[in-house]
PDB file of C-alpha atoms in Angstrom:
ATOM      1  CA  MET T 165    -108.372  31.798  68.498  1.00 88.00           C
ATOM      2  CA  LEU T 166    -107.761  32.365  72.204  1.00 93.00           C
ATOM      3  CA  HIS T 167    -104.509  33.319  73.883  1.00 95.00           C
ATOM      4  CA  LEU T 168    -103.752  31.801  77.278  1.00 96.00           C
ATOM      5  CA  ARG T 169    -101.247  33.234  79.742  1.00 96.00           C
ATOM      6  CA  LEU T 170    -100.565  30.927  82.661  1.00 97.00           C
ATOM      7  CA  ILE T 171     -98.498  31.279  85.796  1.00 96.00           C
ATOM      8  CA  THR T 172     -97.629  27.850  87.137  1.00 96.00           C
ATOM      9  CA  PRO T 173     -95.487  26.648  90.054  1.00 95.00           C
ATOM     10  CA  SER T 174     -92.238  25.254  88.678  1.00 94.00           C
ATOM     11  CA  ASP T 175     -93.080  21.753  89.884  1.00 94.00           C
ATOM     12  CA  ARG T 176     -96.405  21.806  87.979  1.00 94.00           C
ATOM     13  CA  THR T 177     -95.178  23.226  84.671  1.00 95.00           C
ATOM     14  CA  ASP T 178     -94.474  19.843  83.071  1.00 95.00           C
ATOM     15  CA  GLU T 179     -98.030  18.690  83.795  1.00 95.00           C
ATOM     16  CA  VAL T 180     -99.424  21.856  82.275  1.00 96.00           C
ATOM     17  CA  VAL T 181     -97.246  21.558  79.175  1.00 96.00           C
ATOM     18  CA  GLN T 182     -98.283  17.927  78.709  1.00 95.00           C
ATOM     19  CA  LEU T 183    -101.958  18.888  78.986  1.00 95.00           C
ATOM     20  CA  ILE T 184    -101.565  21.646  76.396  1.00 95.00           C
ATOM     21  CA  GLU T 185     -99.631  19.423  73.998  1.00 93.00           C
ATOM     22  CA  LYS T 186    -102.234  16.649  74.094  1.00 92.00           C
ATOM     23  CA  THR T 187    -105.171  19.041  73.661  1.00 90.00           C
ATOM     24  CA  VAL T 188    -106.174  19.127  69.992  1.00 88.00           C
ATOM     25  CA  GLY T 189    -106.326  22.681  68.675  1.00 90.00           C
ATOM     26  CA  THR T 190    -103.405  24.226  70.586  1.00 94.00           C
ATOM     27  CA  THR T 191    -100.312  25.883  69.145  1.00 94.00           C
ATOM     28  CA  HIS T 192     -97.645  28.561  69.752  1.00 95.00           C
ATOM     29  CA  LEU T 193     -96.620  27.035  73.076  1.00 96.00           C
ATOM     30  CA  ALA T 194     -93.920  28.937  74.961  1.00 96.00           C
ATOM     31  CA  VAL T 195     -92.471  28.405  78.457  1.00 96.00           C
ATOM     32  CA  LEU T 196     -90.639  31.168  80.313  1.00 96.00           C
ATOM     33  CA  GLY T 197     -88.917  29.462  83.200  1.00 94.00           C
ATOM     34  CA  GLY T 198     -88.868  31.461  86.444  1.00 94.00           C
ATOM     35  CA  ALA T 199     -90.311  34.572  84.790  1.00 95.00           C
ATOM     36  CA  ALA T 200     -93.191  35.021  87.239  1.00 94.00           C
ATOM     37  CA  ARG T 201     -92.650  36.918  90.478  1.00 94.00           C
ATOM     38  CA  ASN T 202     -96.109  37.175  92.044  1.00 92.00           C
ATOM     39  CA  PRO T 203     -96.880  34.354  92.422  1.00 91.00           C
ATOM     40  CA  ARG T 204     -93.464  32.875  91.813  1.00 94.00           C
ATOM     41  CA  GLY T 205     -93.215  30.309  89.062  1.00 95.00           C
ATOM     42  CA  ASP T 206     -93.047  29.857  85.325  1.00 97.00           C
ATOM     43  CA  VAL T 207     -95.024  31.666  82.639  1.00 97.00           C
ATOM     44  CA  VAL T 208     -96.643  29.424  80.037  1.00 97.00           C
ATOM     45  CA  LEU T 209     -98.109  30.950  76.875  1.00 97.00           C
ATOM     46  CA  CYS T 210    -100.144  29.259  74.183  1.00 96.00           C
ATOM     47  CA  ASP T 211    -102.878  29.793  71.623  1.00 95.00           C
ATOM     48  CA  VAL T 212    -105.899  27.519  71.414  1.00 94.00           C
ATOM     49  CA  ALA T 213    -108.813  27.273  69.001  1.00 90.00           C
ATOM     50  CA  ARG T 214    -112.001  28.579  70.608  1.00 86.00           C
ATOM     51  CA  GLU T 215    -113.756  25.241  70.141  1.00 83.00           C
ATOM     52  CA  ALA T 216    -111.029  23.529  72.205  1.00 84.00           C
ATOM     53  CA  GLY T 217    -110.803  26.266  74.813  1.00 87.00           C
ATOM     54  CA  ASP T 218    -113.417  24.965  77.242  1.00 84.00           C
ATOM     55  CA  GLU T 219    -111.780  21.525  77.393  1.00 85.00           C
ATOM     56  CA  LEU T 220    -108.337  23.030  78.065  1.00 91.00           C
ATOM     57  CA  LEU T 221    -109.626  25.403  80.731  1.00 91.00           C
ATOM     58  CA  ALA T 222    -111.409  22.547  82.476  1.00 88.00           C
ATOM     59  CA  GLY T 223    -108.196  20.503  82.457  1.00 92.00           C
ATOM     60  CA  LEU T 224    -106.177  23.402  83.878  1.00 94.00           C
ATOM     61  CA  ARG T 225    -108.675  23.880  86.678  1.00 91.00           C
ATOM     62  CA  GLN T 226    -108.530  20.162  87.466  1.00 92.00           C
ATOM     63  CA  LEU T 227    -104.778  20.608  87.901  1.00 93.00           C
ATOM     64  CA  GLY T 228    -105.521  23.441  90.325  1.00 93.00           C
ATOM     65  CA  ILE T 229    -103.688  26.113  88.335  1.00 95.00           C
ATOM     66  CA  ASP T 230    -106.387  28.658  89.134  1.00 92.00           C
ATOM     67  CA  GLU T 231    -105.612  28.154  92.847  1.00 93.00           C
ATOM     68  CA  CYS T 232    -101.837  27.843  92.894  1.00 94.00           C
ATOM     69  CA  GLY T 233    -101.134  30.114  89.930  1.00 95.00           C
ATOM     70  CA  SER T 234    -103.085  32.080  87.358  1.00 95.00           C
ATOM     71  CA  ILE T 235    -105.118  31.533  84.179  1.00 94.00           C
ATOM     72  CA  ALA T 236    -105.741  34.503  81.871  1.00 94.00           C
ATOM     73  CA  VAL T 237    -107.624  34.238  78.574  1.00 92.00           C
ATOM     74  CA  GLU T 238    -107.772  36.796  75.759  1.00 91.00           C
ATOM     75  CA  ASN T 239    -109.508  36.786  72.389  1.00 87.00           C
ATOM     76  CA  ILE T 240    -107.175  37.037  69.398  1.00 88.00           C
ATOM     77  CA  ASP T 241    -108.650  39.377  66.804  1.00 83.00           C
ATOM     78  CA  LEU T 242    -106.033  38.588  64.177  1.00 85.00           C
ATOM     79  CA  SER T 243    -103.588  35.707  63.908  1.00 86.00           C
ATOM     80  CA  LEU T 244    -101.434  35.324  60.792  1.00 90.00           C
ATOM     81  CA  SER T 245    -100.032  31.854  61.225  1.00 92.00           C
ATOM     82  CA  LYS T 246    -100.286  28.588  59.311  1.00 92.00           C
ATOM     83  CA  ARG T 247     -99.929  26.748  62.610  1.00 92.00           C
ATOM     84  CA  ALA T 248    -102.948  28.629  63.972  1.00 91.00           C
ATOM     85  CA  ASP T 249    -104.954  27.755  60.863  1.00 90.00           C
ATOM     86  CA  LYS T 250    -103.959  24.103  61.257  1.00 91.00           C
ATOM     87  CA  ALA T 251    -104.926  24.106  64.950  1.00 89.00           C
ATOM     88  CA  GLU T 252    -108.367  25.521  64.164  1.00 86.00           C
ATOM     89  CA  LYS T 253    -108.948  22.882  61.490  1.00 86.00           C
ATOM     90  CA  GLU T 254    -107.945  20.088  63.863  1.00 83.00           C
ATOM     91  CA  ALA T 255    -110.129  21.301  66.728  1.00 80.00           C
ATOM     92  CA  PRO T 256    -113.548  19.627  66.980  1.00 73.00           C
ATOM     93  CA  GLY T 257    -116.607  21.534  65.801  1.00 69.00           C
ATOM     94  CA  GLU T 258    -116.954  25.133  64.714  1.00 68.00           C
ATOM     95  CA  ALA T 259    -115.668  28.158  66.618  1.00 64.00           C
ATOM     96  CA  ALA T 260    -118.996  29.955  66.227  1.00 63.00           C
ATOM     97  CA  ASP T 261    -120.799  27.106  68.019  1.00 64.00           C
ATOM     98  CA  ALA T 262    -118.333  26.747  70.883  1.00 70.00           C
ATOM     99  CA  VAL T 263    -119.261  28.002  74.343  1.00 73.00           C
ATOM    100  CA  LEU T 264    -116.615  29.017  76.856  1.00 76.00           C
ATOM    101  CA  TRP T 265    -118.556  28.252  80.012  1.00 76.00           C
ATOM    102  CA  GLU T 266    -115.899  29.704  82.286  1.00 76.00           C
ATOM    103  CA  GLN T 267    -115.927  32.964  80.324  1.00 74.00           C
ATOM    104  CA  LEU T 268    -119.727  33.065  80.301  1.00 78.00           C
ATOM    105  CA  ALA T 269    -119.931  32.437  84.041  1.00 75.00           C
ATOM    106  CA  ASP T 270    -117.358  35.149  84.727  1.00 74.00           C
ATOM    107  CA  ALA T 271    -119.071  37.688  82.471  1.00 70.00           C
ATOM    108  CA  THR T 272    -122.542  37.081  83.886  1.00 74.00           C
ATOM    109  CA  HIS T 273    -121.135  37.093  87.438  1.00 73.00           C
ATOM    110  CA  GLU T 274    -119.955  40.666  86.942  1.00 70.00           C
ATOM    111  CA  GLU T 275    -123.082  41.811  85.078  1.00 72.00           C
ATOM    112  CA  SER T 276    -125.440  40.396  87.711  1.00 79.00           C
ATOM    113  CA  THR T 277    -123.993  42.352  90.638  1.00 82.00           C
ATOM    114  CA  LEU T 278    -126.245  44.913  92.305  1.00 87.00           C
ATOM    115  CA  SER T 279    -123.809  47.814  91.963  1.00 90.00           C
ATOM    116  CA  VAL T 280    -124.258  51.586  92.025  1.00 93.00           C
ATOM    117  CA  THR T 281    -123.408  51.717  88.323  1.00 92.00           C
ATOM    118  CA  TYR T 282    -126.049  49.116  87.471  1.00 92.00           C
ATOM    119  CA  LEU T 283    -128.688  50.989  89.486  1.00 95.00           C
ATOM    120  CA  ALA T 284    -127.679  54.267  87.828  1.00 95.00           C
ATOM    121  CA  PHE T 285    -128.016  52.852  84.316  1.00 94.00           C
ATOM    122  CA  ILE T 286    -131.375  51.175  84.863  1.00 95.00           C
ATOM    123  CA  THR T 287    -132.745  54.252  86.642  1.00 96.00           C
ATOM    124  CA  LEU T 288    -131.594  56.641  83.925  1.00 96.00           C
ATOM    125  CA  ALA T 289    -132.994  54.324  81.245  1.00 94.00           C
ATOM    126  CA  THR T 290    -136.353  54.218  83.018  1.00 96.00           C
ATOM    127  CA  MET T 291    -136.465  58.012  83.341  1.00 97.00           C
ATOM    128  CA  ILE T 292    -135.677  58.390  79.630  1.00 96.00           C
ATOM    129  CA  ALA T 293    -138.457  55.922  78.865  1.00 95.00           C
ATOM    130  CA  ALA T 294    -140.829  57.922  81.091  1.00 96.00           C
ATOM    131  CA  CYS T 295    -140.278  60.935  78.856  1.00 96.00           C
ATOM    132  CA  GLY T 296    -140.853  58.719  75.840  1.00 94.00           C
ATOM    133  CA  VAL T 297    -144.193  57.321  77.022  1.00 94.00           C
ATOM    134  CA  VAL T 298    -145.571  60.718  78.038  1.00 94.00           C
ATOM    135  CA  LEU T 299    -144.533  62.316  74.741  1.00 93.00           C
ATOM    136  CA  ASP T 300    -145.419  59.190  72.722  1.00 93.00           C
ATOM    137  CA  ASN T 301    -141.907  59.371  71.280  1.00 94.00           C
ATOM    138  CA  ALA T 302    -140.658  56.074  69.844  1.00 90.00           C
ATOM    139  CA  ILE T 303    -137.086  57.373  69.522  1.00 91.00           C
ATOM    140  CA  LEU T 304    -136.838  57.952  73.267  1.00 93.00           C
ATOM    141  CA  ILE T 305    -138.276  54.502  73.899  1.00 92.00           C
ATOM    142  CA  VAL T 306    -135.645  52.868  71.683  1.00 89.00           C
ATOM    143  CA  GLY T 307    -132.916  54.919  73.376  1.00 89.00           C
ATOM    144  CA  ALA T 308    -134.092  53.801  76.813  1.00 91.00           C
ATOM    145  CA  MET T 309    -134.110  50.168  75.674  1.00 89.00           C
ATOM    146  CA  ALA T 310    -130.511  50.476  74.478  1.00 85.00           C
ATOM    147  CA  VAL T 311    -129.348  52.040  77.759  1.00 88.00           C
ATOM    148  CA  GLY T 312    -131.059  49.497  80.008  1.00 88.00           C
ATOM    149  CA  PRO T 313    -128.639  46.938  81.559  1.00 88.00           C
ATOM    150  CA  GLU T 314    -131.250  44.381  82.600  1.00 89.00           C
ATOM    151  CA  PHE T 315    -130.075  41.630  80.238  1.00 87.00           C
ATOM    152  CA  GLY T 316    -126.945  41.152  82.376  1.00 87.00           C
ATOM    153  CA  PRO T 317    -128.694  39.765  85.465  1.00 90.00           C
ATOM    154  CA  LEU T 318    -131.149  37.896  83.239  1.00 91.00           C
ATOM    155  CA  ALA T 319    -128.220  36.118  81.567  1.00 88.00           C
ATOM    156  CA  GLY T 320    -126.667  35.496  84.975  1.00 90.00           C
ATOM    157  CA  PHE T 321    -129.902  33.922  86.179  1.00 93.00           C
ATOM    158  CA  CYS T 322    -130.090  31.629  83.135  1.00 92.00           C
ATOM    159  CA  THR T 323    -126.440  30.619  83.456  1.00 90.00           C
ATOM    160  CA  ALA T 324    -126.884  29.868  87.159  1.00 90.00           C
ATOM    161  CA  LEU T 325    -129.886  27.650  86.444  1.00 92.00           C
ATOM    162  CA  VAL T 326    -127.960  25.658  83.819  1.00 90.00           C
ATOM    163  CA  HIS T 327    -124.940  25.308  86.120  1.00 87.00           C
ATOM    164  CA  ARG T 328    -127.196  24.544  89.102  1.00 89.00           C
ATOM    165  CA  GLN T 329    -125.832  27.388  91.206  1.00 87.00           C
ATOM    166  CA  PRO T 330    -128.732  28.562  93.397  1.00 91.00           C
ATOM    167  CA  ARG T 331    -126.719  31.296  95.120  1.00 90.00           C
ATOM    168  CA  LEU T 332    -125.776  32.940  91.812  1.00 88.00           C
ATOM    169  CA  ALA T 333    -129.361  32.565  90.590  1.00 91.00           C
ATOM    170  CA  LEU T 334    -130.667  34.270  93.725  1.00 93.00           C
ATOM    171  CA  ARG T 335    -128.125  37.073  93.430  1.00 91.00           C
ATOM    172  CA  SER T 336    -128.991  37.666  89.764  1.00 92.00           C
ATOM    173  CA  LEU T 337    -132.711  37.642  90.513  1.00 93.00           C
ATOM    174  CA  THR T 338    -132.170  40.053  93.409  1.00 94.00           C
ATOM    175  CA  ALA T 339    -130.195  42.437  91.198  1.00 93.00           C
ATOM    176  CA  LEU T 340    -132.904  42.280  88.528  1.00 93.00           C
ATOM    177  CA  LEU T 341    -135.888  42.858  90.799  1.00 94.00           C
ATOM    178  CA  MET T 342    -134.191  45.371  93.092  1.00 95.00           C
ATOM    179  CA  GLY T 343    -132.920  47.276  90.070  1.00 95.00           C
ATOM    180  CA  PHE T 344    -136.403  47.645  88.607  1.00 96.00           C
ATOM    181  CA  ALA T 345    -137.893  48.469  92.020  1.00 96.00           C
ATOM    182  CA  VAL T 346    -135.404  51.281  92.636  1.00 97.00           C
ATOM    183  CA  ALA T 347    -135.763  52.577  89.069  1.00 96.00           C
ATOM    184  CA  MET T 348    -139.556  52.669  89.304  1.00 97.00           C
ATOM    185  CA  VAL T 349    -139.549  54.447  92.672  1.00 97.00           C
ATOM    186  CA  VAL T 350    -137.106  57.091  91.421  1.00 97.00           C
ATOM    187  CA  THR T 351    -139.101  57.473  88.198  1.00 97.00           C
ATOM    188  CA  LEU T 352    -142.249  57.956  90.272  1.00 96.00           C
ATOM    189  CA  GLY T 353    -140.563  60.903  91.991  1.00 96.00           C
ATOM    190  CA  PHE T 354    -139.272  62.115  88.633  1.00 97.00           C
ATOM    191  CA  SER T 355    -142.835  62.091  87.298  1.00 96.00           C
ATOM    192  CA  TYR T 356    -144.045  64.263  90.195  1.00 95.00           C
ATOM    193  CA  PHE T 357    -141.195  66.685  89.575  1.00 96.00           C
ATOM    194  CA  MET T 358    -141.896  66.909  85.841  1.00 95.00           C
ATOM    195  CA  GLU T 359    -145.566  67.580  86.588  1.00 94.00           C
ATOM    196  CA  ALA T 360    -144.626  70.302  89.049  1.00 94.00           C
ATOM    197  CA  VAL T 361    -142.606  72.141  86.402  1.00 94.00           C
ATOM    198  CA  GLY T 362    -145.353  71.678  83.831  1.00 91.00           C
ATOM    199  CA  LEU T 363    -143.637  69.186  81.525  1.00 93.00           C
ATOM    200  CA  PHE T 364    -145.787  66.141  82.366  1.00 93.00           C
ATOM    201  CA  THR T 365    -149.577  66.346  82.398  1.00 90.00           C
ATOM    202  CA  ASP T 366    -152.379  63.898  82.968  1.00 88.00           C
ATOM    203  CA  LYS T 367    -153.808  64.819  79.572  1.00 89.00           C
ATOM    204  CA  LEU T 368    -150.649  63.673  77.762  1.00 88.00           C
ATOM    205  CA  LEU T 369    -150.803  60.300  79.475  1.00 87.00           C
ATOM    206  CA  ARG T 370    -154.530  59.780  78.815  1.00 87.00           C
ATOM    207  CA  GLN T 371    -154.522  60.693  75.131  1.00 87.00           C
ATOM    208  CA  ASP T 372    -154.145  58.143  72.362  1.00 87.00           C
ATOM    209  CA  ARG T 373    -150.536  57.067  71.996  1.00 89.00           C
ATOM    210  CA  PRO T 374    -150.176  55.167  68.717  1.00 90.00           C
ATOM    211  CA  ASN T 375    -146.387  54.841  69.059  1.00 88.00           C
ATOM    212  CA  THR T 376    -146.203  53.661  72.675  1.00 89.00           C
ATOM    213  CA  GLY T 377    -149.648  52.309  73.521  1.00 87.00           C
ATOM    214  CA  PHE T 378    -148.392  48.732  73.168  1.00 88.00           C
ATOM    215  CA  ILE T 379    -146.319  49.180  76.326  1.00 91.00           C
ATOM    216  CA  TYR T 380    -149.317  48.758  78.629  1.00 91.00           C
ATOM    217  CA  ALA T 381    -151.210  46.273  76.437  1.00 89.00           C
ATOM    218  CA  PRO T 382    -149.451  42.890  76.754  1.00 89.00           C
ATOM    219  CA  ASP T 383    -150.462  40.067  74.445  1.00 88.00           C
ATOM    220  CA  TRP T 384    -149.075  36.819  73.031  1.00 89.00           C
ATOM    221  CA  PHE T 385    -146.884  38.738  70.611  1.00 89.00           C
ATOM    222  CA  SER T 386    -145.118  40.304  73.598  1.00 88.00           C
ATOM    223  CA  PHE T 387    -144.252  36.884  74.995  1.00 91.00           C
ATOM    224  CA  ILE T 388    -143.186  35.472  71.625  1.00 92.00           C
ATOM    225  CA  VAL T 389    -140.892  38.432  70.964  1.00 89.00           C
ATOM    226  CA  ALA T 390    -139.433  38.030  74.461  1.00 90.00           C
ATOM    227  CA  LEU T 391    -138.716  34.353  73.746  1.00 92.00           C
ATOM    228  CA  LEU T 392    -137.017  35.159  70.459  1.00 90.00           C
ATOM    229  CA  ALA T 393    -135.022  38.007  71.994  1.00 88.00           C
ATOM    230  CA  GLY T 394    -133.966  35.837  74.930  1.00 88.00           C
ATOM    231  CA  ALA T 395    -132.609  33.176  72.588  1.00 90.00           C
ATOM    232  CA  ALA T 396    -130.848  35.756  70.408  1.00 86.00           C
ATOM    233  CA  GLY T 397    -129.364  37.544  73.408  1.00 84.00           C
ATOM    234  CA  THR T 398    -128.009  34.316  74.880  1.00 86.00           C
ATOM    235  CA  LEU T 399    -126.448  33.355  71.547  1.00 84.00           C
ATOM    236  CA  SER T 400    -124.860  36.804  71.303  1.00 81.00           C
ATOM    237  CA  LEU T 401    -123.233  36.330  74.708  1.00 80.00           C
ATOM    238  CA  THR T 402    -121.930  32.832  74.069  1.00 80.00           C
ATOM    239  CA  SER T 403    -120.566  33.779  70.643  1.00 74.00           C
ATOM    240  CA  ALA T 404    -119.268  37.216  71.721  1.00 59.00           C
ATOM    241  CA  LYS T 405    -121.488  38.990  69.179  1.00 58.00           C
ATOM    242  CA  SER T 406    -121.995  42.276  71.039  1.00 53.00           C
ATOM    243  CA  GLY T 407    -123.663  43.915  68.051  1.00 50.00           C
ATOM    244  CA  ALA T 408    -126.456  41.363  68.184  1.00 49.00           C
ATOM    245  CA  LEU T 409    -126.924  42.061  71.890  1.00 56.00           C
ATOM    246  CA  VAL T 410    -127.670  45.713  71.126  1.00 55.00           C
ATOM    247  CA  GLY T 411    -130.395  44.558  68.764  1.00 54.00           C
ATOM    248  CA  VAL T 412    -131.854  42.379  71.505  1.00 59.00           C
ATOM    249  CA  ALA T 413    -131.823  45.302  73.937  1.00 61.00           C
ATOM    250  CA  ILE T 414    -134.009  47.435  71.687  1.00 57.00           C
ATOM    251  CA  SER T 415    -136.488  44.689  70.843  1.00 59.00           C
ATOM    252  CA  VAL T 416    -137.954  43.870  74.257  1.00 74.00           C
ATOM    253  CA  THR T 417    -140.278  46.120  76.269  1.00 80.00           C
ATOM    254  CA  THR T 418    -138.883  45.876  79.802  1.00 91.00           C
ATOM    255  CA  VAL T 419    -137.559  49.302  80.805  1.00 93.00           C
ATOM    256  CA  PRO T 420    -140.342  51.205  78.974  1.00 93.00           C
ATOM    257  CA  ALA T 421    -142.961  49.045  80.702  1.00 94.00           C
ATOM    258  CA  ALA T 422    -141.438  49.826  84.098  1.00 95.00           C
ATOM    259  CA  ALA T 423    -141.413  53.535  83.225  1.00 95.00           C
ATOM    260  CA  ASN T 424    -145.031  53.556  82.061  1.00 95.00           C
ATOM    261  CA  ALA T 425    -146.106  51.734  85.219  1.00 96.00           C
ATOM    262  CA  ALA T 426    -144.412  54.350  87.408  1.00 96.00           C
ATOM    263  CA  VAL T 427    -145.799  57.354  85.503  1.00 95.00           C
ATOM    264  CA  ALA T 428    -149.297  55.869  85.262  1.00 94.00           C
ATOM    265  CA  PHE T 429    -149.283  55.150  88.993  1.00 95.00           C
ATOM    266  CA  SER T 430    -148.339  58.760  89.746  1.00 94.00           C
ATOM    267  CA  TYR T 431    -151.481  59.919  87.882  1.00 93.00           C
ATOM    268  CA  GLY T 432    -153.784  57.280  89.328  1.00 92.00           C
ATOM    269  CA  GLN T 433    -154.015  55.421  85.999  1.00 92.00           C
ATOM    270  CA  TYR T 434    -154.024  52.046  87.701  1.00 94.00           C
ATOM    271  CA  ASN T 435    -155.210  50.090  84.668  1.00 93.00           C
ATOM    272  CA  GLN T 436    -152.235  51.363  82.667  1.00 93.00           C
ATOM    273  CA  ALA T 437    -149.930  50.647  85.606  1.00 94.00           C
ATOM    274  CA  LYS T 438    -151.297  47.107  85.887  1.00 95.00           C
ATOM    275  CA  GLY T 439    -150.969  46.461  82.153  1.00 94.00           C
ATOM    276  CA  SER T 440    -147.410  47.811  82.101  1.00 95.00           C
ATOM    277  CA  THR T 441    -146.421  45.652  85.065  1.00 95.00           C
ATOM    278  CA  GLU T 442    -147.859  42.588  83.335  1.00 94.00           C
ATOM    279  CA  GLN T 443    -145.919  43.527  80.205  1.00 94.00           C
ATOM    280  CA  LEU T 444    -142.713  43.823  82.233  1.00 94.00           C
ATOM    281  CA  LEU T 445    -143.138  40.477  84.008  1.00 94.00           C
ATOM    282  CA  LEU T 446    -144.193  38.721  80.797  1.00 93.00           C
ATOM    283  CA  ASN T 447    -141.089  39.914  78.974  1.00 92.00           C
ATOM    284  CA  LEU T 448    -138.752  39.017  81.837  1.00 94.00           C
ATOM    285  CA  LEU T 449    -140.281  35.530  82.022  1.00 94.00           C
ATOM    286  CA  GLY T 450    -139.968  35.016  78.273  1.00 93.00           C
ATOM    287  CA  ILE T 451    -136.319  36.065  78.195  1.00 93.00           C
ATOM    288  CA  ALA T 452    -135.451  33.876  81.191  1.00 94.00           C
ATOM    289  CA  VAL T 453    -137.174  30.799  79.760  1.00 95.00           C
ATOM    290  CA  ALA T 454    -135.657  31.223  76.292  1.00 93.00           C
ATOM    291  CA  GLY T 455    -132.197  32.001  77.648  1.00 92.00           C
ATOM    292  CA  THR T 456    -132.155  28.916  79.874  1.00 94.00           C
ATOM    293  CA  LEU T 457    -133.419  26.629  77.115  1.00 95.00           C
ATOM    294  CA  THR T 458    -130.878  28.056  74.664  1.00 93.00           C
ATOM    295  CA  LEU T 459    -127.981  27.374  77.039  1.00 92.00           C
ATOM    296  CA  LEU T 460    -129.233  23.850  77.716  1.00 92.00           C
ATOM    297  CA  ALA T 461    -129.538  23.192  73.982  1.00 90.00           C
ATOM    298  CA  GLN T 462    -126.030  24.534  73.324  1.00 85.00           C
ATOM    299  CA  LYS T 463    -124.613  22.382  76.100  1.00 83.00           C
ATOM    300  CA  PHE T 464    -126.393  19.283  74.830  1.00 84.00           C
ATOM    301  CA  PHE T 465    -125.575  19.639  71.129  1.00 80.00           C
ATOM    302  CA  TRP T 466    -121.944  20.666  71.729  1.00 72.00           C
ATOM    303  CA  ALA T 467    -121.434  17.639  74.001  1.00 72.00           C
ATOM    304  CA  ARG T 468    -122.939  15.327  71.373  1.00 72.00           C
ATOM    305  CA  GLN T 469    -120.773  16.829  68.633  1.00 66.00           C
ATOM    306  CA  ARG T 470    -117.614  16.347  70.683  1.00 63.00           C
ATOM    307  CA  ASP T 471    -118.610  12.779  71.517  1.00 64.00           C
ATOM    308  CA  ARG T 472    -119.130  11.976  67.826  1.00 60.00           C
ATOM    309  CA  ILE T 473    -115.774  13.474  66.897  1.00 52.00           C
ATOM    310  CA  GLY T 474    -114.099  11.643  69.779  1.00 54.00           C
ATOM    311  CA  ALA T 475    -115.633   8.340  68.750  1.00 54.00           C
ATOM    312  CA  ARG T 476    -114.578   8.858  65.131  1.00 46.00           C
ATOM    313  CA  SER T 477    -111.038   9.707  66.213  1.00 43.00           C
ATOM    314  CA  GLY T 478    -110.944   6.575  68.374  1.00 47.00           C
ATOM    315  CA  ARG T 479    -111.906   4.366  65.434  1.00 40.00           C
ATOM    316  CA  VAL T 480    -109.223   5.976  63.314  1.00 39.00           C
TER     317      VAL T 480
END
């Protein structure tokens, strides 16, 4: 269930209440007349089944409530109410399959911003991965994968493509590419520093690395895993399964590939640097393709399901 808190101008409250009451899957409606002070108006509260949330939010935006008032949405972790159970049963489809497009767009908008924090995370992750590739330490590689924030702008790029928003797509792509560029340049300097203090050596990079050698040897398995991870990551975002997203983060070789490319370049190992760069680009392409196709499929099948339920309700 979702909880909505609305601030509406007093002359628009009746329209909002009517919209909520006619939306299947809503309950616990409450109106606090004149309770809002900034902006002035009424406060309207209600709960709505997740599978009916996107329809209600779209209707509220058509009424202009996001411009003249406020729309706030929260996830309800626990709701002990027979009315809530009834609302969820009446709502079309399954909550796990529902996509809140407004929530997804807002989340990916924030994650795809080229901020200092984003640059710090991706740079630190790449430096951790650099230590992992030189030491052939799989644990450090996994840790770097978990720290890397690159899935945010990738998801933003996919969402922008599905919504046909070229400006958001360009911003997400800029954050992604600039983030990796900055991280690789800093890691290059980090590699020189570690060599100067005797912690990195050319011998360590040249020796057989059974645990991390795959990072600079891209193949079809790399692309297939990227496709699968892209689909799983997109599903985890649309269904709010953050635990699954962590699993996606540690399954795709993006940050470690960037790290290996930077370290290999610092030692003149251009073949390794080339292979790592190909691995990085291959994985990014696979995630982007799978993420976009997954969102398109969700949009298509959810629309068809709602149409079938609407047609059945009309016959009844």
